[in-house]
């Protein structure tokens, strides 16, 4: 809504391609209207941060992108989420195939109760990869990209649960990278971690931006400022303002954004 | 400040942390808990000692041969436990195989796939099934299950798989297979109810992680949910197996009560608990009585071994998942 009117796309580098185009998204949980007419363009190879107070719908929004609401019987979604121009909610799209391209990192590290190797190989195996050599290669490559390889290379058969919280979250990122996704959705990926682990995750996100389109939900404005190129501000289920992170943080157009940024509420 | 220090109650609290009354109550409470817990240890030890004492005459007379002798002859006073061990182990093995598969499958459906409107009433029926007295199961087994198996299912199996020794021989309706299936029916609620709770307790985050990596619901259940609940499900099966091993009356009513070992599952057999129940009142000689008690001792030891193995299995599973047992 605001996006079209106030030129939310202004100030973006020319030629940036839109990877994910969300239009008039509405999400209901039973009678609770959690997302109201949200529209947002997420650009290729950029980190887009979704900020806003607790309960404003930013997690609900990001989970609508890879159809995670399919798992919640009470949830209902309308509107469209186009990835490279194809609506993921259209009948032609198989959500199981689509999720391989649009991977997700969750708030709390959630490694599977299996070995470190199997954790990373899991996504490959369920997507039909059988070649052991290829799997081993991709597992190592993903762990290196997630900057975890040196810490785990000698204990690949240990359970993923034995790692520390920060390592577990990097394992979860490696698990996602193994699928070579195009879009990575991160739902407050550092909120359960200590400051040092948080720094490592943020450095990792900075690395990932080169190859992937990243959407990160965060309740920390400082984090949004550090890691993102663009920022969208959510309030009560609506997108209030979208812009480059610099613009949102220094020259917010909407009064509510300014109030939130300056810490007057939230 | 000084006023407070002068108060005796304050002094006592600051020195000992508890008032005298609280300390006594605390002590009584702790002794009570320890005593309640010790009861179990004493009961098990006492039961074991009493069984050894009661079966001493038989232990001395037959020695270890009792375990592998097939003779059971009260007239000549020759006793051996092998047919009963065989009947108990095989009927319980059939029971846990069938109940394990059916129970876990039902639990997966109820916890993962069924809508609440379906899952709730079915769960209620499963719990109801667990509350049916075993003698009722026995009657139903004798008058419904055994004739049905004997006239329909057993001949059908024999027609196609009769070349296997386990499905050869005469069909009577009552026998090992019938007893095993009836026991399965009796223990399946235990497996299903506990497994359902354990599957529901698997954190939803793991399911979401699996789905978000492009796994189907089915792959998620098989590769993530069930392995996460595996150790507990093994525990549920062992609990159920314990009940099958010791179940007396229902097994007695449908197993045929013949102390013979036959390769065929259709043949009548006998279990340890059945023979004790059937012959206890007619055990006239002291050696006879002692032999029956030794059967009880064997049943006790079998249960002990089964539970011990399950512990080790669960422990190694938890360890392989990196959890503390």
Coordinates of C-alpha atoms in Angstrom, one line a residue:
Chain A
X1 CA 0.0 0.0 0.0
X2 CA 2.5 2.6 1.2
X3 CA 5.1 1.0 -1.1
X4 CA 3.5 2.2 -4.3
X5 CA 2.3 5.5 -2.9
X6 CA 5.3 7.0 -1.2
X7 CA 7.9 5.5 -3.5
X8 CA 9.3 3.0 -1.0
X9 CA 11.5 1.7 -3.9
X10 CA 13.1 5.1 -4.3
X11 CA 16.7 5.4 -3.4
X12 CA 17.5 1.8 -4.3
X13 CA 20.4 1.1 -6.6
X14 CA 19.2 1.2 -10.2
X15 CA 18.9 -2.1 -11.9
X16 CA 18.4 -4.2 -8.7
X17 CA 16.2 -7.1 -9.7
X18 CA 13.2 -8.0 -7.6
X19 CA 13.5 -11.6 -6.5
X20 CA 10.4 -11.9 -4.3
X21 CA 7.4 -9.8 -5.0
X22 CA 4.7 -9.9 -2.3
X23 CA 1.4 -8.4 -3.1
X24 CA -1.7 -7.8 -0.9
X25 CA -0.7 -10.5 1.5
X26 CA -3.2 -11.3 4.2
X27 CA -2.7 -14.0 6.9
X28 CA -5.3 -15.0 9.4
X29 CA -5.0 -17.4 12.3
X30 CA -8.6 -18.3 12.9
X31 CA -10.3 -14.9 13.3
X32 CA -7.0 -13.1 14.1
X33 CA -6.0 -11.0 11.2
X34 CA -2.2 -11.2 11.6
X35 CA -1.0 -9.6 8.3
X36 CA -3.1 -6.9 6.5
X37 CA -2.6 -6.2 2.8
X38 CA 1.2 -6.3 3.0
X39 CA 3.1 -5.7 -0.2
X40 CA 6.9 -5.8 -0.5
X41 CA 9.6 -6.2 -3.1
X42 CA 12.6 -8.1 -2.0
X43 CA 15.6 -7.6 -4.2
X44 CA 18.1 -10.1 -5.5
X45 CA 21.4 -10.4 -3.6
X46 CA 20.4 -8.0 -0.9
X47 CA 19.8 -8.4 2.8
X48 CA 16.3 -7.2 3.6
X49 CA 15.6 -6.7 7.3
X50 CA 12.1 -6.9 8.7
X51 CA 11.8 -4.9 11.9
X52 CA 9.0 -4.0 14.3
X53 CA 7.7 -4.5 17.8
X54 CA 6.9 -8.0 19.1
X55 CA 3.7 -9.4 17.6
X56 CA 3.7 -7.0 14.6
X57 CA 3.6 -9.9 12.2
X58 CA 7.1 -9.9 10.8
X59 CA 7.6 -13.7 11.5
X60 CA 4.2 -14.5 10.1
X61 CA 5.1 -12.5 7.0
X62 CA 8.4 -14.3 6.4
X63 CA 6.8 -17.7 7.0
X64 CA 4.2 -16.9 4.3
X65 CA 7.0 -16.7 1.8
X66 CA 7.9 -20.4 1.8
X67 CA 4.4 -21.5 2.8
X68 CA 5.2 -22.7 6.3
X69 CA 1.6 -21.8 7.2
X70 CA 0.6 -24.8 5.3
X71 CA 1.5 -26.7 8.5
X72 CA -0.9 -24.7 10.7
X73 CA -4.4 -25.9 10.1
X74 CA -5.9 -22.7 11.5
X75 CA -3.9 -20.4 9.3
X76 CA -5.3 -18.9 6.1
X77 CA -3.3 -17.0 3.5
X78 CA -4.5 -14.7 0.6
X79 CA -2.6 -12.5 -1.8
X80 CA 0.4 -13.5 -3.8
X81 CA 4.1 -14.2 -3.2
X82 CA 5.9 -14.3 -6.5
X83 CA 9.4 -15.7 -6.7
X84 CA 11.0 -14.9 -10.1
X85 CA 7.5 -14.1 -11.3
X86 CA 5.8 -17.3 -10.2
X87 CA 3.3 -17.2 -7.4
X88 CA 4.2 -19.8 -4.8
X89 CA 0.6 -20.2 -3.9
X90 CA -0.5 -21.0 -7.4
X91 CA -1.6 -24.6 -8.1
X92 CA 1.3 -25.3 -10.4
X93 CA 3.8 -24.9 -7.6
X94 CA 4.7 -27.9 -5.4
X95 CA 5.5 -26.4 -2.0
X96 CA 8.0 -29.2 -1.3
X97 CA 10.0 -28.4 -4.5
X98 CA 9.7 -24.7 -3.9
X99 CA 11.1 -24.9 -0.3
X100 CA 14.3 -26.2 -1.6
X101 CA 14.8 -22.8 -3.3
X102 CA 13.5 -20.8 -0.4
X103 CA 15.2 -22.1 2.7
X104 CA 14.6 -21.1 6.3
X105 CA 16.7 -20.6 9.4
X106 CA 14.7 -20.5 12.6
X107 CA 14.7 -18.5 15.8
X108 CA 16.0 -21.3 18.0
X109 CA 18.7 -23.5 16.7
X110 CA 17.0 -26.8 15.8
X111 CA 19.5 -29.4 14.6
X112 CA 18.1 -32.9 14.1
X113 CA 19.1 -35.5 16.7
X114 CA 21.5 -37.1 14.2
X115 CA 25.2 -36.7 13.4
X116 CA 26.6 -33.3 12.2
X117 CA 27.2 -34.9 8.8
X118 CA 23.7 -36.2 8.5
X119 CA 22.2 -32.9 9.6
X120 CA 23.8 -31.2 6.6
X121 CA 23.2 -34.1 4.3
X122 CA 19.5 -34.3 5.3
X123 CA 18.1 -31.8 2.8
X124 CA 20.1 -33.3 0.0
X125 CA 18.9 -36.8 0.8
X126 CA 15.2 -35.9 1.0
X127 CA 15.6 -34.1 -2.3
X128 CA 16.7 -37.3 -3.9
X129 CA 20.5 -36.9 -3.9
X130 CA 22.0 -40.4 -3.6
X131 CA 25.7 -39.9 -4.8
X132 CA 27.8 -40.3 -1.7
X133 CA 30.8 -38.4 -3.1
X134 CA 28.6 -35.5 -4.1
X135 CA 26.9 -35.4 -0.8
X136 CA 30.2 -35.5 1.1
X137 CA 31.5 -32.7 -1.1
X138 CA 28.5 -30.5 -0.6
X139 CA 28.5 -31.1 3.2
X140 CA 32.1 -29.9 3.5
X141 CA 31.5 -27.0 1.2
X142 CA 28.4 -25.9 3.1
X143 CA 30.1 -26.2 6.5
X144 CA 33.0 -24.1 5.2
X145 CA 30.6 -21.4 3.9
X146 CA 28.9 -21.5 7.3
X147 CA 32.3 -21.0 8.9
X148 CA 31.8 -24.2 11.0
X149 CA 34.1 -26.6 9.2
X150 CA 37.2 -26.1 11.2
X151 CA 35.3 -26.6 14.4
X152 CA 33.6 -29.8 13.4
X153 CA 35.7 -31.5 10.8
X154 CA 37.1 -34.0 13.3
X155 CA 33.8 -34.8 14.9
X156 CA 31.4 -35.2 11.9
X157 CA 29.8 -38.3 13.4
X158 CA 29.0 -36.6 16.7
X159 CA 25.4 -35.6 17.2
X160 CA 24.4 -32.1 16.2
X161 CA 23.0 -31.6 19.6
X162 CA 26.4 -31.8 21.3
X163 CA 27.4 -28.5 19.7
X164 CA 27.1 -25.1 21.4
X165 CA 24.1 -22.9 20.7
X166 CA 26.0 -20.7 18.2
X167 CA 27.6 -23.7 16.5
X168 CA 24.1 -25.3 16.3
X169 CA 22.8 -22.2 14.5
X170 CA 25.7 -22.2 12.1
X171 CA 25.0 -25.9 11.5
X172 CA 21.4 -25.0 10.7
X173 CA 22.7 -22.4 8.2
X174 CA 25.0 -25.0 6.7
X175 CA 22.1 -27.4 6.4
X176 CA 20.2 -24.7 4.4
X177 CA 23.3 -23.8 2.3
X178 CA 23.7 -27.5 1.2
X179 CA 20.5 -27.1 -0.8
X180 CA 22.0 -24.2 -2.8
X181 CA 18.9 -22.2 -2.2
X182 CA 18.2 -18.9 -3.9
X183 CA 16.4 -17.2 -1.0
X184 CA 17.3 -17.6 2.7
X185 CA 14.7 -16.6 5.2
X186 CA 16.0 -16.0 8.7
X187 CA 13.5 -15.7 11.6
X188 CA 15.4 -13.9 14.3
X189 CA 18.4 -16.2 13.8
X190 CA 20.5 -14.7 16.6
X191 CA 17.9 -14.0 19.3
X192 CA 18.7 -17.2 21.2
X193 CA 22.5 -16.7 21.1
X194 CA 25.1 -15.0 23.2
X195 CA 26.8 -11.8 21.9
X196 CA 29.9 -13.5 20.5
X197 CA 27.8 -16.1 18.6
X198 CA 25.6 -13.3 17.4
X199 CA 28.6 -11.5 15.9
X200 CA 29.6 -14.7 14.1
X201 CA 26.1 -15.1 12.6
X202 CA 26.1 -11.5 11.5
X203 CA 29.5 -11.9 9.8
X204 CA 28.1 -14.9 8.1
X205 CA 25.1 -13.0 6.8
X206 CA 27.4 -10.4 5.4
X207 CA 29.2 -13.1 3.5
X208 CA 25.9 -14.7 2.3
X209 CA 24.6 -11.6 0.7
X210 CA 27.0 -12.0 -2.2
X211 CA 25.4 -15.3 -3.4
X212 CA 21.9 -15.3 -1.9
X213 CA 18.9 -13.1 -1.4
X214 CA 18.5 -12.9 2.4
X215 CA 15.4 -11.9 4.4
X216 CA 16.1 -11.5 8.1
X217 CA 13.5 -10.9 10.8
X218 CA 15.0 -9.1 13.8
X219 CA 13.8 -7.4 16.9
X220 CA 17.2 -5.7 17.2
X221 CA 17.4 -2.4 15.3
X222 CA 21.2 -2.4 15.8
X223 CA 21.3 -5.8 14.0
X224 CA 19.2 -4.6 11.2
X225 CA 21.5 -1.6 10.9
X226 CA 24.6 -3.8 10.8
X227 CA 23.5 -6.5 8.4
X228 CA 20.9 -5.2 6.0
X229 CA 20.8 -3.2 2.8
X230 CA 17.0 -2.6 3.0
X231 CA 14.6 -2.4 5.9
X232 CA 10.9 -2.8 6.1
X233 CA 9.1 -1.6 9.3
X234 CA 6.1 -3.6 10.4
X235 CA 3.4 -2.4 12.8
X236 CA 0.2 -4.3 13.7
X237 CA 0.4 -6.6 10.7
X238 CA 1.0 -3.9 8.2
X239 CA 4.1 -2.6 6.4
X240 CA 4.5 1.0 7.5
X241 CA 7.6 1.9 5.5
X242 CA 10.2 0.3 3.3
X243 CA 13.5 1.8 2.2
X244 CA 17.2 1.5 2.2
X245 CA 18.4 0.8 5.7
X246 CA 20.3 4.1 5.8
X247 CA 17.2 6.0 4.8
X248 CA 14.9 4.2 7.3
X249 CA 17.3 4.8 10.1
X250 CA 18.3 8.4 9.3
X251 CA 15.4 9.9 7.4
X252 CA 12.2 7.9 8.1
X253 CA 9.3 9.3 6.3
X254 CA 6.5 8.0 8.5
X255 CA 6.1 9.3 12.0
X256 CA 5.5 5.8 13.4
X257 CA 8.8 4.6 12.0
X258 CA 10.6 7.5 13.5
X259 CA 9.0 6.9 16.9
X260 CA 10.0 3.2 16.8
X261 CA 13.6 4.0 15.5
X262 CA 14.1 6.6 18.2
X263 CA 12.8 4.2 20.8
X264 CA 9.6 6.0 21.7
X265 CA 7.8 2.7 21.7
X266 CA 8.3 -1.0 21.0
Chain B
X1 CA 18.6 -3.1 62.8
X2 CA 19.9 -4.0 66.2
X3 CA 16.3 -4.7 67.3
X4 CA 15.9 -7.2 64.5
X5 CA 19.1 -9.0 65.5
X6 CA 17.9 -9.3 69.0
X7 CA 14.8 -11.1 68.0
X8 CA 15.5 -14.8 68.6
X9 CA 13.5 -15.9 65.5
X10 CA 15.6 -13.8 63.2
X11 CA 18.8 -15.1 64.8
X12 CA 17.8 -18.7 64.3
X13 CA 16.8 -18.1 60.7
X14 CA 20.1 -16.4 59.9
X15 CA 22.2 -19.1 61.6
X16 CA 20.5 -22.3 60.4
X17 CA 18.3 -21.1 57.5
X18 CA 15.3 -23.0 59.0
X19 CA 13.4 -22.9 62.2
X20 CA 13.5 -26.0 64.4
X21 CA 10.0 -26.9 63.3
X22 CA 10.8 -26.6 59.7
X23 CA 13.9 -28.7 60.1
X24 CA 11.9 -31.5 61.7
X25 CA 9.2 -31.4 59.1
X26 CA 11.9 -31.5 56.4
X27 CA 13.5 -34.5 58.0
X28 CA 10.2 -36.4 58.4
X29 CA 9.3 -35.7 54.8
X30 CA 12.7 -36.9 53.5
X31 CA 12.5 -40.1 55.6
X32 CA 9.0 -40.7 54.3
X33 CA 10.2 -40.4 50.7
X34 CA 13.2 -42.7 51.2
X35 CA 11.0 -45.3 52.9
X36 CA 8.5 -45.2 50.1
X37 CA 11.3 -45.7 47.5
X38 CA 13.0 -48.4 49.6
X39 CA 9.7 -50.4 49.5
X40 CA 10.3 -51.2 45.9
X41 CA 13.8 -52.4 46.5
X42 CA 12.7 -54.5 49.4
X43 CA 9.8 -56.0 47.5
X44 CA 11.9 -57.0 44.5
X45 CA 14.6 -58.5 46.7
X46 CA 12.1 -60.2 48.9
X47 CA 10.2 -61.6 46.0
X48 CA 13.3 -63.0 44.4
X49 CA 14.5 -64.5 47.7
X50 CA 11.2 -66.1 48.3
X51 CA 11.1 -67.6 44.8
X52 CA 14.6 -69.0 45.2
X53 CA 13.7 -70.4 48.6
X54 CA 10.4 -71.9 47.4
X55 CA 12.0 -73.5 44.4
X56 CA 15.1 -74.7 46.2
X57 CA 14.0 -78.4 46.2
X58 CA 13.5 -78.3 42.4
X59 CA 16.7 -76.3 41.9
X60 CA 18.7 -79.0 43.8
X61 CA 16.9 -82.0 42.2
X62 CA 17.1 -80.9 38.5
X63 CA 19.9 -78.3 38.4
X64 CA 20.3 -76.3 35.2
X65 CA 18.9 -79.2 33.3
X66 CA 15.4 -77.9 34.3
X67 CA 15.9 -75.1 31.7
X68 CA 16.3 -77.4 28.7
X69 CA 14.3 -80.5 29.7
X70 CA 11.0 -80.9 27.9
X71 CA 9.6 -83.5 30.2
X72 CA 6.7 -82.4 32.5
X73 CA 5.4 -85.5 34.3
X74 CA 3.9 -85.1 37.8
X75 CA 3.4 -88.9 38.0
X76 CA 7.1 -89.7 37.7
X77 CA 8.1 -86.4 39.3
X78 CA 10.2 -85.3 36.3
X79 CA 10.0 -81.7 35.5
X80 CA 11.5 -79.4 32.8
X81 CA 10.6 -75.9 31.8
X82 CA 11.6 -75.7 28.2
X83 CA 8.1 -76.0 26.6
X84 CA 6.8 -73.3 28.9
X85 CA 9.7 -71.0 28.2
X86 CA 9.2 -71.6 24.5
X87 CA 5.5 -70.8 24.7
X88 CA 6.0 -67.7 26.8
X89 CA 8.8 -66.3 24.6
X90 CA 7.2 -67.1 21.3
X91 CA 3.7 -65.9 22.2
X92 CA 5.1 -62.6 23.6
X93 CA 7.4 -62.2 20.6
X94 CA 4.4 -62.4 18.3
X95 CA 2.5 -60.0 20.5
X96 CA 5.1 -57.4 20.6
X97 CA 5.9 -57.6 16.9
X98 CA 2.2 -57.1 16.0
X99 CA 1.5 -54.6 18.7
X100 CA 4.7 -52.7 18.0
X101 CA 3.9 -52.2 14.3
X102 CA 0.2 -51.5 14.7
X103 CA 0.6 -49.4 17.9
X104 CA 3.3 -47.1 16.4
X105 CA 1.4 -46.8 13.1
X106 CA -1.7 -45.7 15.0
X107 CA 0.3 -43.4 17.2
X108 CA 1.9 -41.7 14.1
X109 CA -1.6 -41.3 12.6
X110 CA -3.1 -39.9 15.7
X111 CA -0.3 -37.5 16.5
X112 CA 0.8 -36.4 13.1
X113 CA -2.1 -36.7 10.6
X114 CA -5.5 -37.1 12.2
X115 CA -7.5 -33.9 12.8
X116 CA -8.3 -33.3 16.4
X117 CA -12.0 -34.2 15.9
X118 CA -10.8 -37.7 14.9
X119 CA -7.8 -38.1 17.1
X120 CA -9.6 -37.3 20.4
X121 CA -12.4 -40.0 20.3
X122 CA -10.0 -42.6 18.9
X123 CA -7.5 -41.9 21.7
X124 CA -10.3 -42.3 24.2
X125 CA -11.2 -45.7 22.7
X126 CA -7.6 -46.8 22.8
X127 CA -7.4 -46.0 26.5
X128 CA -10.7 -47.7 27.1
X129 CA -9.3 -50.8 25.4
X130 CA -6.4 -50.8 27.9
X131 CA -9.0 -51.0 30.8
X132 CA -10.8 -54.1 29.6
X133 CA -10.2 -56.9 32.1
X134 CA -8.0 -59.7 30.7
X135 CA -10.6 -62.4 31.5
X136 CA -12.9 -60.6 29.1
X137 CA -10.3 -60.6 26.5
X138 CA -9.8 -64.3 27.2
X139 CA -13.5 -65.1 26.7
X140 CA -13.6 -63.1 23.5
X141 CA -10.5 -64.8 22.3
X142 CA -11.9 -68.3 23.1
X143 CA -15.3 -67.8 21.6
X144 CA -14.7 -65.3 18.8
X145 CA -11.0 -64.9 17.9
X146 CA -10.0 -68.6 18.0
X147 CA -12.9 -69.9 15.9
X148 CA -12.4 -67.1 13.4
X149 CA -8.7 -67.7 13.1
X150 CA -9.2 -71.5 13.0
X151 CA -11.8 -71.4 10.3
X152 CA -10.7 -68.5 8.1
X153 CA -7.3 -66.8 8.7
X154 CA -5.1 -69.8 9.5
X155 CA -6.2 -72.0 6.6
X156 CA -5.7 -69.0 4.3
X157 CA -2.1 -68.5 5.6
X158 CA -1.5 -72.2 5.3
X159 CA -2.6 -72.3 1.7
X160 CA 0.0 -69.8 0.7
X161 CA 2.7 -70.1 3.3
X162 CA 2.2 -73.7 4.4
X163 CA 5.6 -74.7 3.0
X164 CA 7.1 -72.9 6.0
X165 CA 7.3 -75.1 9.1
X166 CA 5.8 -72.3 11.2
X167 CA 2.6 -72.5 9.3
X168 CA 2.4 -76.3 8.8
X169 CA 0.5 -78.9 10.8
X170 CA -3.0 -79.2 12.1
X171 CA -5.2 -76.1 12.7
X172 CA -7.2 -76.0 15.9
X173 CA -8.0 -72.4 16.3
X174 CA -6.4 -72.3 19.7
X175 CA -2.6 -72.3 19.8
X176 CA 0.5 -70.1 19.9
X177 CA -0.5 -67.8 17.1
X178 CA -4.0 -67.1 18.6
X179 CA -2.4 -66.5 22.0
X180 CA 0.2 -64.2 20.5
X181 CA -2.5 -62.2 18.6
X182 CA -4.8 -61.9 21.6
X183 CA -1.8 -60.7 23.7
X184 CA -1.0 -58.2 20.9
X185 CA -4.6 -56.9 21.1
X186 CA -4.2 -56.5 24.9
X187 CA -0.9 -54.6 24.8
X188 CA -1.4 -52.5 21.7
X189 CA -3.2 -49.7 23.7
X190 CA -0.1 -49.3 25.8
X191 CA 2.2 -49.0 22.8
X192 CA -0.2 -46.7 21.0
X193 CA -1.0 -44.4 23.9
X194 CA 2.6 -43.9 25.1
X195 CA 4.0 -43.6 21.6
X196 CA 1.4 -41.0 20.7
X197 CA 2.4 -38.9 23.7
X198 CA 6.1 -39.2 22.9
X199 CA 5.5 -38.2 19.2
X200 CA 3.5 -35.2 20.3
X201 CA 6.3 -34.2 22.6
X202 CA 8.8 -34.0 19.7
X203 CA 9.5 -30.3 19.3
X204 CA 7.6 -28.7 16.5
X205 CA 10.8 -26.9 15.5
X206 CA 12.2 -30.1 14.2
X207 CA 9.2 -30.8 12.0
X208 CA 9.4 -27.2 10.6
X209 CA 13.1 -27.5 10.0
X210 CA 12.6 -30.8 8.0
X211 CA 9.6 -29.4 6.0
X212 CA 11.5 -26.2 5.3
X213 CA 14.3 -28.3 3.7
X214 CA 11.9 -29.7 1.2
X215 CA 11.0 -32.9 3.0
X216 CA 7.5 -34.3 2.8
X217 CA 5.3 -34.9 5.9
X218 CA 6.0 -38.6 5.5
X219 CA 9.8 -38.2 5.3
X220 CA 9.7 -35.9 8.3
X221 CA 7.9 -38.5 10.4
X222 CA 10.3 -41.3 9.3
X223 CA 13.6 -39.5 9.4
X224 CA 13.1 -36.9 12.1
X225 CA 10.1 -37.4 14.4
X226 CA 10.3 -41.1 15.0
X227 CA 14.1 -41.1 15.5
X228 CA 13.7 -38.3 18.1
X229 CA 11.1 -40.4 20.0
X230 CA 12.8 -43.7 19.4
X231 CA 14.3 -44.3 22.8
X232 CA 10.9 -43.6 24.5
X233 CA 9.0 -45.8 22.1
X234 CA 11.4 -48.7 22.8
X235 CA 10.6 -48.1 26.5
X236 CA 6.8 -48.3 25.7
X237 CA 7.3 -51.5 23.8
X238 CA 9.2 -53.0 26.8
X239 CA 6.5 -52.0 29.2
X240 CA 4.0 -53.7 26.8
X241 CA 6.2 -56.7 26.4
X242 CA 6.4 -57.1 30.2
X243 CA 2.6 -57.3 30.3
X244 CA 2.6 -59.9 27.5
X245 CA 5.2 -62.1 29.3
X246 CA 3.3 -62.2 32.5
X247 CA -0.3 -62.2 31.2
X248 CA -1.9 -65.3 32.6
X249 CA -5.6 -65.8 32.2
X250 CA -6.2 -64.7 28.6
X251 CA -3.2 -66.7 27.4
X252 CA -4.4 -69.7 29.3
X253 CA -7.8 -69.6 27.7
X254 CA -6.6 -69.6 24.1
X255 CA -3.1 -71.2 24.0
X256 CA -4.2 -74.8 24.3
X257 CA -2.2 -75.7 27.4
X258 CA -0.2 -78.5 26.0
X259 CA 3.5 -78.7 27.2
X260 CA 4.9 -79.5 23.8
X261 CA 7.3 -77.7 21.5
X262 CA 6.1 -77.6 17.9
X263 CA 7.6 -75.7 14.9
X264 CA 4.1 -74.7 13.9
X265 CA 2.5 -71.5 15.3
X266 CA -0.9 -73.2 14.9
X267 CA 0.0 -75.9 17.4
X268 CA -1.2 -75.6 21.1
X269 CA 1.4 -74.6 23.5
X270 CA 1.7 -73.5 27.2
X271 CA 3.1 -70.5 29.0
X272 CA 5.0 -70.2 32.3
X273 CA 2.3 -68.3 33.9
X274 CA -0.5 -70.5 32.6
X275 CA 1.0 -73.7 34.0
X276 CA 1.4 -72.1 37.4
X277 CA -2.2 -70.9 37.4
X278 CA -3.6 -74.2 36.1
X279 CA -1.6 -76.7 38.2
X280 CA -1.0 -74.9 41.5
X281 CA -4.0 -76.3 43.2
X282 CA -3.2 -79.9 42.1
X283 CA 0.5 -79.8 43.0
X284 CA 0.4 -82.6 45.5
X285 CA 4.1 -83.4 46.0
X286 CA 6.5 -80.8 47.4
X287 CA 8.8 -81.3 44.4
X288 CA 5.9 -80.6 42.0
X289 CA 5.1 -77.4 43.9
X290 CA 8.8 -76.4 44.0
X291 CA 9.0 -77.0 40.2
X292 CA 6.1 -74.6 39.7
X293 CA 7.7 -72.0 41.8
X294 CA 10.9 -72.4 39.8
X295 CA 8.8 -71.6 36.7
X296 CA 7.9 -68.4 38.4
X297 CA 11.5 -67.7 39.1
X298 CA 12.3 -68.2 35.4
X299 CA 9.6 -65.8 34.4
X300 CA 11.0 -63.3 36.9
X301 CA 14.5 -63.7 35.4
X302 CA 13.2 -63.4 31.8
X303 CA 11.4 -60.1 32.7
X304 CA 14.5 -58.9 34.4
X305 CA 16.7 -59.7 31.4
X306 CA 14.2 -58.1 28.9
X307 CA 14.1 -54.9 31.0
X308 CA 17.9 -54.8 31.4
X309 CA 18.5 -55.2 27.7
X310 CA 15.9 -52.5 27.0
X311 CA 17.7 -50.1 29.4
X312 CA 21.0 -50.7 27.6
X313 CA 19.4 -50.2 24.2
X314 CA 17.7 -47.0 25.2
X315 CA 20.9 -45.7 26.8
X316 CA 22.9 -46.3 23.7
X317 CA 20.2 -44.7 21.5
X318 CA 20.2 -41.5 23.7
X319 CA 24.0 -41.5 23.6
X320 CA 24.1 -41.8 19.8
X321 CA 21.8 -38.7 19.6
X322 CA 24.1 -36.8 22.0
X323 CA 21.6 -36.6 24.8
X324 CA 22.3 -37.4 28.3
X325 CA 20.6 -40.7 29.3

